[in-house]
PDB file of C-alpha atoms in Angstrom:
ATOM      1  CA  GLN A  10     125.558  50.657  71.602  1.00  0.00           C
ATOM      2  CA  SER A  11     126.622  53.962  70.726  1.00  0.00           C
ATOM      3  CA  ALA A  12     127.059  55.362  67.556  1.00  0.00           C
ATOM      4  CA  LEU A  13     129.899  55.484  66.143  1.00  0.00           C
ATOM      5  CA  THR A  14     130.960  59.276  65.640  1.00  0.00           C
ATOM      6  CA  GLN A  15     131.669  60.636  62.753  1.00  0.00           C
ATOM      7  CA  PRO A  16     131.533  64.653  61.636  1.00  0.00           C
ATOM      8  CA  ALA A  17     128.362  65.744  60.114  1.00  0.00           C
ATOM      9  CA  SER A  18     129.851  67.226  56.850  1.00  0.00           C
ATOM     10  CA  VAL A  19     132.707  67.884  54.910  1.00  0.00           C
ATOM     11  CA  SER A  20     133.315  69.655  51.734  1.00  0.00           C
ATOM     12  CA  GLY A  21     135.689  70.282  48.887  1.00  0.00           C
ATOM     13  CA  SER A  22     135.994  70.984  45.628  1.00  0.00           C
ATOM     14  CA  PRO A  23     136.820  69.100  42.379  1.00  0.00           C
ATOM     15  CA  GLY A  24     140.007  67.354  42.601  1.00  0.00           C
ATOM     16  CA  GLN A  25     140.974  68.071  45.863  1.00  0.00           C
ATOM     17  CA  SER A  26     141.242  65.079  48.716  1.00  0.00           C
ATOM     18  CA  ILE A  27     138.917  65.302  51.569  1.00  0.00           C
ATOM     19  CA  THR A  28     138.758  62.992  54.815  1.00  0.00           C
ATOM     20  CA  ILE A  29     135.555  61.966  56.753  1.00  0.00           C
ATOM     21  CA  THR A  30     136.289  60.269  60.266  1.00  0.00           C
ATOM     22  CA  CYS A  31     135.119  58.382  62.204  1.00  0.00           C
ATOM     23  CA  THR A  32     135.266  56.732  65.715  1.00  0.00           C
ATOM     24  CA  GLY A  33     134.102  54.678  67.805  1.00  0.00           C
ATOM     25  CA  THR A  34     135.575  52.021  70.479  1.00  0.00           C
ATOM     26  CA  ARG A  35     137.656  49.267  71.498  1.00  0.00           C
ATOM     27  CA  SER A  36     134.602  47.556  71.558  1.00  0.00           C
ATOM     28  CA  ASP A  37     133.825  47.979  67.805  1.00  0.00           C
ATOM     29  CA  VAL A  38     136.450  50.666  65.414  1.00  0.00           C
ATOM     30  CA  GLY A  39     139.416  49.897  68.232  1.00  0.00           C
ATOM     31  CA  GLY A  40     138.482  45.977  68.553  1.00  0.00           C
ATOM     32  CA  TYR A  41     138.158  44.619  65.112  1.00  0.00           C
ATOM     33  CA  ASN A  42     138.510  44.657  61.043  1.00  0.00           C
ATOM     34  CA  PHE A  43     135.518  44.684  60.528  1.00  0.00           C
ATOM     35  CA  VAL A  44     134.963  48.426  59.733  1.00  0.00           C
ATOM     36  CA  SER A  45     132.903  49.628  55.955  1.00  0.00           C
ATOM     37  CA  TRP A  46     132.391  52.711  54.336  1.00  0.00           C
ATOM     38  CA  TYR A  47     129.007  53.335  53.101  1.00  0.00           C
ATOM     39  CA  GLN A  48     127.506  55.552  49.891  1.00  0.00           C
ATOM     40  CA  GLN A  49     124.023  56.845  50.031  1.00  0.00           C
ATOM     41  CA  HIS A  50     122.773  59.734  47.291  1.00  0.00           C
ATOM     42  CA  PRO A  51     119.353  60.423  47.853  1.00  0.00           C
ATOM     43  CA  GLY A  52     116.710  58.835  47.990  1.00  0.00           C
ATOM     44  CA  LYS A  53     118.922  55.411  47.004  1.00  0.00           C
ATOM     45  CA  ALA A  54     120.514  52.384  48.843  1.00  0.00           C
ATOM     46  CA  PRO A  55     123.321  52.391  50.687  1.00  0.00           C
ATOM     47  CA  LYS A  56     126.624  51.301  48.214  1.00  0.00           C
ATOM     48  CA  LEU A  57     129.534  48.969  50.312  1.00  0.00           C
ATOM     49  CA  MET A  58     132.548  51.206  49.447  1.00  0.00           C
ATOM     50  CA  ILE A  59     135.663  49.793  51.644  1.00  0.00           C
ATOM     51  CA  TYR A  60     134.787  46.436  53.746  1.00  0.00           C
ATOM     52  CA  GLY A  61     137.552  45.566  56.515  1.00  0.00           C
ATOM     53  CA  VAL A  62     138.409  49.092  57.247  1.00  0.00           C
ATOM     54  CA  THR A  63     141.500  48.852  53.292  1.00  0.00           C
ATOM     55  CA  ASN A  64     139.332  46.581  50.616  1.00  0.00           C
ATOM     56  CA  TRP A  65     137.749  48.264  47.559  1.00  0.00           C
ATOM     57  CA  PRO A  66     134.911  45.726  46.125  1.00  0.00           C
ATOM     58  CA  SER A  67     134.981  44.092  42.856  1.00  0.00           C
ATOM     59  CA  GLY A  68     134.108  48.271  40.805  1.00  0.00           C
ATOM     60  CA  VAL A  69     134.479  50.443  43.649  1.00  0.00           C
ATOM     61  CA  SER A  70     137.353  53.771  42.416  1.00  0.00           C
ATOM     62  CA  ASN A  71     140.304  53.719  44.011  1.00  0.00           C
ATOM     63  CA  ARG A  72     139.948  56.885  44.565  1.00  0.00           C
ATOM     64  CA  PHE A  73     138.639  55.836  47.966  1.00  0.00           C
ATOM     65  CA  SER A  74     140.984  54.477  50.614  1.00  0.00           C
ATOM     66  CA  GLY A  75     140.020  54.036  54.016  1.00  0.00           C
ATOM     67  CA  SER A  76     143.224  53.108  56.659  1.00  0.00           C
ATOM     68  CA  LYS A  77     141.881  52.961  60.506  1.00  0.00           C
ATOM     69  CA  SER A  78     144.023  54.141  64.006  1.00  0.00           C
ATOM     70  CA  GLY A  79     143.018  52.642  66.979  1.00  0.00           C
ATOM     71  CA  ASN A  80     139.834  53.393  67.745  1.00  0.00           C
ATOM     72  CA  THR A  81     139.317  55.651  64.855  1.00  0.00           C
ATOM     73  CA  ALA A  82     138.944  55.094  60.801  1.00  0.00           C
ATOM     74  CA  SER A  83     139.379  56.854  58.109  1.00  0.00           C
ATOM     75  CA  LEU A  84     137.508  58.046  54.404  1.00  0.00           C
ATOM     76  CA  THR A  85     139.963  59.724  52.028  1.00  0.00           C
ATOM     77  CA  ILE A  86     138.682  60.751  48.554  1.00  0.00           C
ATOM     78  CA  SER A  87     140.835  61.793  46.292  1.00  0.00           C
ATOM     79  CA  GLY A  88     140.330  63.891  43.220  1.00  0.00           C
ATOM     80  CA  LEU A  89     136.921  64.442  44.285  1.00  0.00           C
ATOM     81  CA  GLN A  90     134.081  64.474  41.341  1.00  0.00           C
ATOM     82  CA  ALA A  91     130.981  66.011  41.639  1.00  0.00           C
ATOM     83  CA  GLU A  92     129.179  62.739  41.945  1.00  0.00           C
ATOM     84  CA  ASP A  93     130.458  62.007  44.671  1.00  0.00           C
ATOM     85  CA  GLU A  94     128.096  63.890  46.464  1.00  0.00           C
ATOM     86  CA  ALA A  95     126.433  61.921  48.649  1.00  0.00           C
ATOM     87  CA  ASP A  96     125.901  60.828  52.290  1.00  0.00           C
ATOM     88  CA  TYR A  97     129.090  58.521  53.838  1.00  0.00           C
ATOM     89  CA  TYR A  98     128.224  56.016  56.757  1.00  0.00           C
ATOM     90  CA  CYS A  99     130.965  54.430  58.531  1.00  0.00           C
ATOM     91  CA  THR A 100     129.370  51.033  60.451  1.00  0.00           C
ATOM     92  CA  SER A 101     131.508  48.352  62.414  1.00  0.00           C
ATOM     93  CA  TYR A 102     130.798  44.844  63.367  1.00  0.00           C
ATOM     94  CA  THR A 103     130.949  44.850  67.463  1.00  0.00           C
ATOM     95  CA  THR A 104     132.484  42.227  70.678  1.00  0.00           C
ATOM     96  CA  SER A 105     128.119  41.920  71.544  1.00  0.00           C
ATOM     97  CA  SER A 106     127.948  41.092  67.807  1.00  0.00           C
ATOM     98  CA  THR A 107     125.288  43.330  66.046  1.00  0.00           C
ATOM     99  CA  TRP A 108     126.618  46.610  64.281  1.00  0.00           C
ATOM    100  CA  VAL A 109     126.618  49.826  64.845  1.00  0.00           C
ATOM    101  CA  PHE A 110     126.717  52.385  62.702  1.00  0.00           C
ATOM    102  CA  GLY A 111     127.638  56.309  62.719  1.00  0.00           C
ATOM    103  CA  GLY A 112     126.261  58.574  62.382  1.00  0.00           C
ATOM    104  CA  GLY A 113     126.702  60.187  58.462  1.00  0.00           C
ATOM    105  CA  THR A 114     128.823  62.762  57.096  1.00  0.00           C
ATOM    106  CA  LYS A 115     127.339  64.333  54.427  1.00  0.00           C
ATOM    107  CA  LEU A 116     130.111  65.675  51.254  1.00  0.00           C
ATOM    108  CA  THR A 117     129.684  68.295  49.438  1.00  0.00           C
ATOM    109  CA  VAL A 118     131.321  68.735  46.583  1.00  0.00           C
ATOM    110  CA  LEU A 119     131.994  72.450  45.936  1.00  0.00           C
TER     111      LEU A 119
ATOM    112  CA  GLN B  16     122.281  39.179  39.149  1.00  0.00           C
ATOM    113  CA  VAL B  17     121.475  40.085  42.357  1.00  0.00           C
ATOM    114  CA  GLN B  18     118.345  41.548  43.430  1.00  0.00           C
ATOM    115  CA  LEU B  19     116.834  41.949  46.941  1.00  0.00           C
ATOM    116  CA  VAL B  20     112.685  43.128  47.172  1.00  0.00           C
ATOM    117  CA  GLU B  21     111.476  44.016  50.398  1.00  0.00           C
ATOM    118  CA  SER B  22     107.577  44.265  51.482  1.00  0.00           C
ATOM    119  CA  GLY B  23     104.790  44.894  53.627  1.00  0.00           C
ATOM    120  CA  GLY B  24     105.470  48.518  54.234  1.00  0.00           C
ATOM    121  CA  GLY B  25     102.295  51.181  55.283  1.00  0.00           C
ATOM    122  CA  VAL B  26     101.176  52.831  58.150  1.00  0.00           C
ATOM    123  CA  VAL B  27     100.322  50.950  61.570  1.00  0.00           C
ATOM    124  CA  GLN B  28      98.618  52.264  64.991  1.00  0.00           C
ATOM    125  CA  PRO B  29     101.255  52.268  67.301  1.00  0.00           C
ATOM    126  CA  GLY B  30     100.802  48.434  69.490  1.00  0.00           C
ATOM    127  CA  ARG B  31     100.601  46.953  65.681  1.00  0.00           C
ATOM    128  CA  SER B  32     102.064  43.729  64.879  1.00  0.00           C
ATOM    129  CA  LEU B  33     103.623  44.146  60.707  1.00  0.00           C
ATOM    130  CA  ARG B  34     105.449  41.638  58.989  1.00  0.00           C
ATOM    131  CA  LEU B  35     108.563  42.453  56.175  1.00  0.00           C
ATOM    132  CA  SER B  36     109.704  40.303  53.960  1.00  0.00           C
ATOM    133  CA  CYS B  37     112.560  40.446  50.947  1.00  0.00           C
ATOM    134  CA  THR B  38     112.054  38.057  48.269  1.00  0.00           C
ATOM    135  CA  VAL B  39     115.518  37.425  47.114  1.00  0.00           C
ATOM    136  CA  SER B  40     116.609  36.183  43.058  1.00  0.00           C
ATOM    137  CA  GLY B  41     120.142  36.013  41.075  1.00  0.00           C
ATOM    138  CA  PHE B  42     122.272  33.999  43.760  1.00  0.00           C
ATOM    139  CA  THR B  43     122.415  31.321  46.680  1.00  0.00           C
ATOM    140  CA  PHE B  44     119.692  32.187  49.626  1.00  0.00           C
ATOM    141  CA  ARG B  45     120.112  29.518  51.725  1.00  0.00           C
ATOM    142  CA  SER B  46     124.792  30.212  51.924  1.00  0.00           C
ATOM    143  CA  HIS B  47     124.059  33.689  52.541  1.00  0.00           C
ATOM    144  CA  ALA B  48     123.373  35.234  55.866  1.00  0.00           C
ATOM    145  CA  MET B  49     120.742  37.690  56.085  1.00  0.00           C
ATOM    146  CA  HIS B  50     119.988  41.216  58.368  1.00  0.00           C
ATOM    147  CA  TRP B  51     117.943  44.278  58.319  1.00  0.00           C
ATOM    148  CA  VAL B  52     118.565  47.838  58.437  1.00  0.00           C
ATOM    149  CA  ARG B  53     116.500  50.690  58.492  1.00  0.00           C
ATOM    150  CA  GLN B  54     116.654  54.316  57.977  1.00  0.00           C
ATOM    151  CA  ALA B  55     114.406  56.545  59.876  1.00  0.00           C
ATOM    152  CA  PRO B  56     113.302  59.384  57.348  1.00  0.00           C
ATOM    153  CA  GLY B  57     116.007  62.275  56.889  1.00  0.00           C
ATOM    154  CA  LYS B  58     117.421  59.962  59.114  1.00  0.00           C
ATOM    155  CA  GLY B  59     120.865  58.311  59.178  1.00  0.00           C
ATOM    156  CA  LEU B  60     121.247  54.679  59.007  1.00  0.00           C
ATOM    157  CA  GLU B  61     120.473  51.574  61.984  1.00  0.00           C
ATOM    158  CA  TRP B  62     121.595  47.937  62.135  1.00  0.00           C
ATOM    159  CA  VAL B  63     117.964  45.838  63.134  1.00  0.00           C
ATOM    160  CA  ALA B  64     118.461  41.708  62.908  1.00  0.00           C
ATOM    161  CA  PHE B  65     121.026  39.086  61.472  1.00  0.00           C
ATOM    162  CA  ILE B  66     120.776  36.117  61.124  1.00  0.00           C
ATOM    163  CA  SER B  67     122.799  33.117  59.723  1.00  0.00           C
ATOM    164  CA  TYR B  68     121.919  31.371  56.110  1.00  0.00           C
ATOM    165  CA  ASP B  69     120.959  28.355  58.254  1.00  0.00           C
ATOM    166  CA  GLY B  70     118.280  30.779  60.632  1.00  0.00           C
ATOM    167  CA  SER B  71     120.298  29.056  63.924  1.00  0.00           C
ATOM    168  CA  THR B  72     121.477  32.276  64.552  1.00  0.00           C
ATOM    169  CA  LYS B  73     120.329  35.183  65.514  1.00  0.00           C
ATOM    170  CA  TYR B  74     121.339  39.086  66.798  1.00  0.00           C
ATOM    171  CA  SER B  75     119.088  42.097  67.172  1.00  0.00           C
ATOM    172  CA  ALA B  76     119.764  45.902  68.434  1.00  0.00           C
ATOM    173  CA  ASP B  77     118.969  46.677  71.438  1.00  0.00           C
ATOM    174  CA  SER B  78     116.474  49.601  70.921  1.00  0.00           C
ATOM    175  CA  VAL B  79     113.936  46.457  68.918  1.00  0.00           C
ATOM    176  CA  LYS B  80     115.287  43.328  71.412  1.00  0.00           C
ATOM    177  CA  GLY B  81     111.840  41.614  72.782  1.00  0.00           C
ATOM    178  CA  ARG B  82     109.783  43.144  70.213  1.00  0.00           C
ATOM    179  CA  PHE B  83     110.703  42.476  66.443  1.00  0.00           C
ATOM    180  CA  THR B  84     112.296  38.480  64.786  1.00  0.00           C
ATOM    181  CA  ILE B  85     113.826  38.022  61.856  1.00  0.00           C
ATOM    182  CA  SER B  86     113.729  34.634  60.826  1.00  0.00           C
ATOM    183  CA  ARG B  87     113.880  32.738  56.819  1.00  0.00           C
ATOM    184  CA  ASP B  88     112.458  30.219  54.255  1.00  0.00           C
ATOM    185  CA  ASN B  89     115.315  29.090  52.522  1.00  0.00           C
ATOM    186  CA  SER B  90     112.948  26.801  50.578  1.00  0.00           C
ATOM    187  CA  LYS B  91     110.966  30.466  49.159  1.00  0.00           C
ATOM    188  CA  ASN B  92     114.403  32.167  49.377  1.00  0.00           C
ATOM    189  CA  THR B  93     112.332  34.907  51.618  1.00  0.00           C
ATOM    190  CA  LEU B  94     113.536  36.988  54.474  1.00  0.00           C
ATOM    191  CA  TYR B  95     110.908  37.908  57.669  1.00  0.00           C
ATOM    192  CA  LEU B  96     110.940  40.755  59.970  1.00  0.00           C
ATOM    193  CA  GLN B  97     107.957  39.958  62.801  1.00  0.00           C
ATOM    194  CA  MET B  98     107.606  43.115  64.109  1.00  0.00           C
ATOM    195  CA  ASN B  99     105.638  43.794  67.259  1.00  0.00           C
ATOM    196  CA  SER B 100     104.370  46.218  69.547  1.00  0.00           C
ATOM    197  CA  LEU B 101     105.807  48.593  67.190  1.00  0.00           C
ATOM    198  CA  ARG B 102     106.137  52.345  68.461  1.00  0.00           C
ATOM    199  CA  ALA B 103     106.694  55.381  66.607  1.00  0.00           C
ATOM    200  CA  GLU B 104     110.092  54.849  66.136  1.00  0.00           C
ATOM    201  CA  ASP B 105     110.262  52.577  64.269  1.00  0.00           C
ATOM    202  CA  THR B 106     108.907  54.532  61.799  1.00  0.00           C
ATOM    203  CA  ALA B 107     111.825  54.394  59.239  1.00  0.00           C
ATOM    204  CA  LEU B 108     112.159  52.821  55.476  1.00  0.00           C
ATOM    205  CA  TYR B 109     113.667  48.984  56.341  1.00  0.00           C
ATOM    206  CA  TYR B 110     116.357  47.948  53.925  1.00  0.00           C
ATOM    207  CA  CYS B 111     117.033  43.731  53.780  1.00  0.00           C
ATOM    208  CA  ALA B 112     120.518  43.375  53.100  1.00  0.00           C
ATOM    209  CA  ARG B 113     123.240  40.301  52.025  1.00  0.00           C
ATOM    210  CA  ASP B 114     126.067  39.454  54.224  1.00  0.00           C
ATOM    211  CA  MET B 115     128.843  39.322  52.802  1.00  0.00           C
ATOM    212  CA  SER B 116     130.591  35.883  54.641  1.00  0.00           C
ATOM    213  CA  THR B 117     133.834  36.551  56.479  1.00  0.00           C
ATOM    214  CA  LYS B 118     133.500  40.196  56.643  1.00  0.00           C
ATOM    215  CA  TYR B 119     131.369  41.378  58.749  1.00  0.00           C
ATOM    216  CA  THR B 120     129.095  44.226  56.406  1.00  0.00           C
ATOM    217  CA  TRP B 121     126.921  43.811  53.571  1.00  0.00           C
ATOM    218  CA  ASP B 122     127.114  43.990  49.443  1.00  0.00           C
ATOM    219  CA  SER B 123     123.456  43.876  48.203  1.00  0.00           C
ATOM    220  CA  TRP B 124     121.184  45.953  49.413  1.00  0.00           C
ATOM    221  CA  GLY B 125     117.282  45.945  48.406  1.00  0.00           C
ATOM    222  CA  GLN B 126     115.239  49.515  48.362  1.00  0.00           C
ATOM    223  CA  GLY B 127     114.240  49.193  50.937  1.00  0.00           C
ATOM    224  CA  THR B 128     110.154  49.035  52.109  1.00  0.00           C
ATOM    225  CA  LEU B 129     108.873  52.081  54.859  1.00  0.00           C
ATOM    226  CA  VAL B 130     107.432  51.404  57.650  1.00  0.00           C
ATOM    227  CA  THR B 131     104.919  54.515  59.393  1.00  0.00           C
ATOM    228  CA  VAL B 132     103.755  54.317  62.572  1.00  0.00           C
ATOM    229  CA  SER B 133     101.118  56.389  63.528  1.00  0.00           C
ATOM    230  CA  SER B 134      97.340  56.419  65.007  1.00  0.00           C
TER     231      SER B 134
END
């Protein structure tokens, strides 16, 4: 099972919006609405930000939003804040009853 | 509150075995499927294994199939990962994570236990 494809890095200024893409195949991203996004700060465990492509867990800001088109899912962060600087990972359930992650995207808030 | 605490990590020689444990509290363990996810130093996340709430169904990544075995003891609120024939590439921080039922993702994670495979 190959990893999902994410850009290695993205950046934006405070207040701006950024989008991180996550490209898979029909066997994962394109086959199910089971795409999730995680935020990970250095030395910390991952934190769930979006599940089921578009849903927010309790307590997560609605500045974070998810979408999907075909085999590509996206995470958009609006109104960038300094504390959003972190690594972001997408993940999807697959047709092999396994889970696959993207390689991760480092978000820098300028 | 929900807590997951991993233990059992350490330094081990290639080819040897290690068993990780994850003890949970703050929720009904026997009602939740569980997973192991790992992260090599400075690298991304990699899903390792899944076990259903009752232990009857298990899945694992190709990279560990035949070498790692996930199990659980619901009477002890504990999840395990038996790791055999360890390789250098298994060096990672191993997280246990609670399955978010029907959502096919994880809503709670431990802080991880570090496994280093080195001679």
